[in-house]
XYZ file of C-alpha atoms in Angstrom:
303
model
C -78.473 168.251 80.274
C -76.003 168.841 77.402
C -74.032 171.210 79.432
C -72.693 168.477 81.672
C -71.378 166.503 78.800
C -67.700 165.229 78.962
C -67.809 163.482 75.607
C -70.338 163.544 72.695
C -71.192 161.501 69.514
C -73.194 163.266 67.040
C -74.983 160.841 64.805
C -75.099 161.090 60.868
C -78.803 162.258 60.939
C -77.809 165.674 62.404
C -77.418 168.295 59.534
C -76.580 171.514 61.732
C -75.557 172.381 65.139
C -77.732 175.171 66.362
C -76.855 178.528 68.118
C -75.384 177.950 71.523
C -75.535 174.228 71.025
C -72.513 173.246 73.191
C -71.907 176.835 74.798
C -70.500 176.449 78.192
C -69.620 172.766 78.206
C -66.410 173.429 80.039
C -65.731 169.635 80.421
C -65.925 168.773 76.761
C -62.358 168.019 75.601
C -62.986 166.701 72.003
C -65.757 166.082 69.643
C -66.140 164.573 66.150
C -68.500 166.204 63.843
C -70.094 163.922 61.218
C -70.253 164.778 57.313
C -73.971 165.357 57.500
C -73.563 168.602 59.238
C -73.234 171.849 56.921
C -73.124 174.621 59.426
C -72.103 175.466 62.906
C -74.431 178.063 64.515
C -73.633 181.207 66.496
C -71.880 180.613 69.896
C -71.987 176.932 68.991
C -68.918 176.117 71.102
C -68.578 179.491 72.801
C -66.785 179.279 76.227
C -65.783 175.417 75.789
C -62.586 175.994 77.844
C -61.719 172.306 78.004
C -61.903 171.632 74.157
C -58.446 170.901 73.001
C -59.104 169.563 69.520
C -61.969 169.466 66.943
C -62.213 168.042 63.375
C -64.529 170.114 61.135
C -65.706 167.987 58.175
C -65.682 169.107 54.458
C -69.506 169.272 54.558
C -69.400 172.492 56.772
C -69.710 175.762 54.748
C -69.793 178.425 57.537
C -68.698 179.010 61.028
C -71.214 181.218 62.799
C -70.598 184.381 65.029
C -68.543 183.679 68.179
C -68.507 179.907 67.160
C -65.287 179.027 69.001
C -65.050 182.266 71.079
C -63.388 181.727 74.471
C -62.082 178.273 73.583
C -58.994 178.950 75.686
C -57.885 175.182 75.480
C -57.902 175.043 71.760
C -54.395 175.283 70.222
C -54.919 174.484 66.699
C -57.629 173.966 64.206
C -58.049 172.855 60.570
C -60.622 174.846 58.704
C -61.801 172.668 55.555
C -61.757 174.190 51.986
C -65.704 173.942 52.101
C -65.759 176.959 54.506
C -66.419 180.213 52.863
C -66.828 182.683 55.816
C -65.909 183.048 59.382
C -68.377 184.791 61.542
C -67.955 187.907 63.709
C -65.655 187.214 66.803
C -65.445 183.556 65.549
C -62.330 182.722 67.502
C -62.177 185.798 69.820
C -60.551 185.105 73.091
C -59.163 181.737 72.223
C -55.899 182.534 73.885
C -54.255 178.993 73.413
C -54.569 179.191 69.631
C -51.053 179.551 68.301
C -51.441 178.814 64.561
C -54.331 178.589 62.200
C -54.669 178.041 58.324
C -57.360 179.832 56.458
C -58.232 177.967 53.260
C -58.543 179.725 49.874
C -62.335 179.118 49.904
C -62.774 181.809 52.711
C -63.780 185.289 51.297
C -64.495 187.188 54.440
C -63.077 187.226 58.092
C -65.815 188.704 60.335
C -65.465 191.564 62.649
C -63.279 190.801 65.501
C -62.614 187.272 64.033
C -59.295 186.818 66.049
C -59.590 189.448 68.556
C -57.848 188.651 71.858
C -56.045 185.650 70.489
C -53.091 186.544 72.407
C -51.266 183.207 71.644
C -51.386 183.723 67.882
C -47.910 184.279 66.604
C -48.258 184.271 62.740
C -51.184 183.988 60.244
C -51.419 183.676 56.337
C -54.348 185.164 54.844
C -55.398 183.685 51.443
C -55.828 185.747 48.157
C -59.631 184.926 48.440
C -60.156 187.392 51.221
C -61.090 190.877 50.261
C -61.303 192.745 53.552
C -59.896 192.663 57.286
C -62.857 194.136 59.022
C -63.223 196.042 62.207
C -61.339 194.501 65.403
C -60.243 191.525 63.183
C -56.808 191.116 65.083
C -57.571 193.433 68.026
C -55.387 192.723 71.037
C -53.349 189.890 69.415
C -50.265 190.796 71.378
C -48.278 187.584 70.400
C -48.651 188.350 66.683
C -45.206 189.002 65.210
C -45.915 188.641 61.512
C -48.719 188.679 59.108
C -49.047 188.408 55.405
C -51.811 190.573 53.746
C -52.708 189.486 50.204
C -53.200 191.780 47.365
C -56.917 190.924 47.226
C -57.666 192.956 50.671
C -58.899 196.406 49.848
C -59.695 197.594 53.386
C -58.178 197.429 56.962
C -61.063 198.082 59.194
C -61.496 200.022 62.418
C -59.040 198.945 65.124
C -57.955 196.091 62.817
C -54.522 195.608 64.513
C -55.273 197.709 67.728
C -52.861 196.742 70.389
C -50.812 194.200 68.366
C -47.761 195.000 70.627
C -45.546 192.172 69.013
C -45.963 193.332 65.556
C -42.654 194.764 64.380
C -43.341 195.380 60.637
C -46.178 194.871 58.120
C -46.527 195.253 54.465
C -49.595 196.879 53.282
C -50.405 195.788 49.665
C -51.196 198.330 46.898
C -54.760 196.979 46.811
C -55.535 198.581 50.083
C -57.334 202.102 49.824
C -58.671 202.601 53.420
C -56.844 202.372 56.674
C -59.732 202.670 59.275
C -59.675 204.675 62.630
C -57.234 203.244 65.190
C -56.059 200.622 62.551
C -52.635 200.297 64.091
C -53.247 202.169 67.486
C -51.139 200.937 70.333
C -48.847 198.863 68.093
C -45.789 199.855 70.274
C -43.490 197.262 68.514
C -44.131 198.773 65.021
C -40.822 200.681 64.036
C -41.418 201.428 60.423
C -44.278 201.209 57.974
C -44.680 202.154 54.225
C -48.137 203.155 53.136
C -48.989 202.466 49.412
C -50.114 204.811 46.876
C -53.599 203.462 46.866
C -54.390 204.872 50.214
C -56.199 208.253 50.155
C -56.662 208.906 54.012
C -55.221 207.985 57.300
C -58.176 207.585 59.690
C -58.567 209.059 63.162
C -56.134 207.526 65.706
C -54.555 205.547 62.968
C -51.016 205.259 64.513
C -51.991 206.523 67.940
C -49.537 205.653 70.581
C -47.031 203.774 68.245
C -44.180 204.666 70.653
C -41.687 202.496 68.589
C -42.352 204.067 65.167
C -39.282 205.984 64.170
C -40.077 206.418 60.418
C -43.020 206.414 58.136
C -43.643 207.040 54.342
C -46.851 208.881 53.521
C -47.502 208.784 49.650
C -48.817 211.574 47.464
C -52.268 209.945 47.334
C -53.042 210.815 51.037
C -55.077 213.941 51.210
C -55.738 214.188 54.929
C -54.193 213.106 58.270
C -57.028 212.272 60.611
C -57.631 213.543 64.137
C -54.987 211.992 66.718
C -53.420 210.251 63.739
C -49.874 210.168 65.344
C -50.607 211.221 68.839
C -48.045 209.878 71.351
C -45.582 208.652 68.654
C -42.669 209.485 70.797
C -40.170 207.723 68.739
C -40.911 209.633 65.584
C -38.049 212.209 64.793
C -39.035 213.436 61.477
C -41.814 213.141 58.912
C -42.344 214.482 55.483
C -45.993 215.395 54.641
C -46.735 215.215 50.935
C -48.119 217.962 48.685
C -51.322 216.226 48.486
C -52.312 216.830 52.093
C -54.617 219.727 52.723
C -55.332 219.421 56.342
C -53.772 218.180 59.598
C -56.246 216.905 62.004
C -57.000 217.650 65.606
C -54.034 216.684 67.900
C -52.450 215.081 64.798
C -48.897 215.169 66.267
C -49.845 215.763 69.968
C -47.177 214.503 72.296
C -44.543 213.480 69.642
C -41.656 214.421 71.905
C -39.113 213.070 69.490
C -40.152 215.044 66.623
C -37.309 217.557 65.832
C -38.329 218.594 62.252
C -41.252 218.589 59.919
C -42.122 220.093 56.669
C -45.533 221.409 56.012
C -46.409 221.648 52.349
C -48.040 224.685 50.547
C -51.238 222.758 50.002
C -52.110 222.663 53.772
C -54.779 225.348 54.650
C -55.258 224.532 58.305
C -53.539 223.130 61.359
C -55.899 221.449 63.793
C -56.510 222.154 67.368
C -53.483 220.862 69.422
C -51.816 219.821 66.216
C -48.163 219.944 67.611
C -49.079 220.403 71.291
C -46.342 218.840 73.456
C -43.914 218.457 70.752
C -40.911 219.300 73.047
C -38.189 218.447 70.728
C -39.348 220.815 67.934
C -37.033 223.865 67.708
C -38.471 225.490 64.697
C -41.065 225.206 62.097
C -42.000 226.942 58.788
C -45.795 227.624 58.220
C -46.443 228.033 54.488
C -48.670 231.000 53.157
C -51.435 228.622 52.322
C -52.235 228.147 55.978
C -55.160 230.377 56.970
C -55.881 229.174 60.538
C -53.957 227.753 63.509
C -56.270 225.856 65.871
C -56.424 226.457 69.491
C -53.426 224.951 71.534
C -51.732 224.422 68.224
C -48.148 224.749 69.557
C -49.110 224.349 73.420
C -46.237 222.989 75.546
C -43.653 223.242 72.746
C -40.884 224.228 75.203
C -38.113 223.834 72.590
């Protein structure tokens, strides 16, 4: 019965909207939620493609997992100061969403919170948020700028994966971890500075960042993960700090623009396929500290 609704009035006697409450109500264009409601359940408005506007009252404290996922008609939404958390994939696939304001009351953005929000161009994250978890902005191709506050300590797995419109980003000194594939496929990213607080670059961290021409790696970093810079064809040179002891599997694989690289005396091993396909590399000095060269280490280095 409820799935056929075109408009709905929720009485003041209702205190919560349960899981899947209005899921699939494609004809629903607007709804008013009374102040008596304190929570919106998981998948509450999932797939409500016709929903263009919604007012969330100050009584609501949490938005459940996939609460507004797939609401392609939703262009903007105001989250009240009463809300403290956004569930996993809360707005994922809401392609019409162009802007959103997250209040200071929110302390966590769930995994995949804004994944696939291709219409989102900019977002400001408040100082109350401590981490951007896995897939948080995955595939947000329209995102051109983002401000990460000093309160954030971790950028999770595939956090900005495929954000092709992102040209620059400032990582605050509070961040200690860049998760696997964190910036993978960010083809518009031309340069990035990694703060001294970061100790490792995860696997696939900058994989396929073809627009990346320069990067500064601080002395705090001790390892470069597998596939870390694979396919970064625009990268011409890189300085590896003395703190690094190992270069991962296929670390610089296919970096065709790389013409020079300095390997510090601290490095003991070059991983399998480490410089494979680096056709622009004409010479390299391997320090005495290196005891092993992985299989295919310089395979295809025609220059």
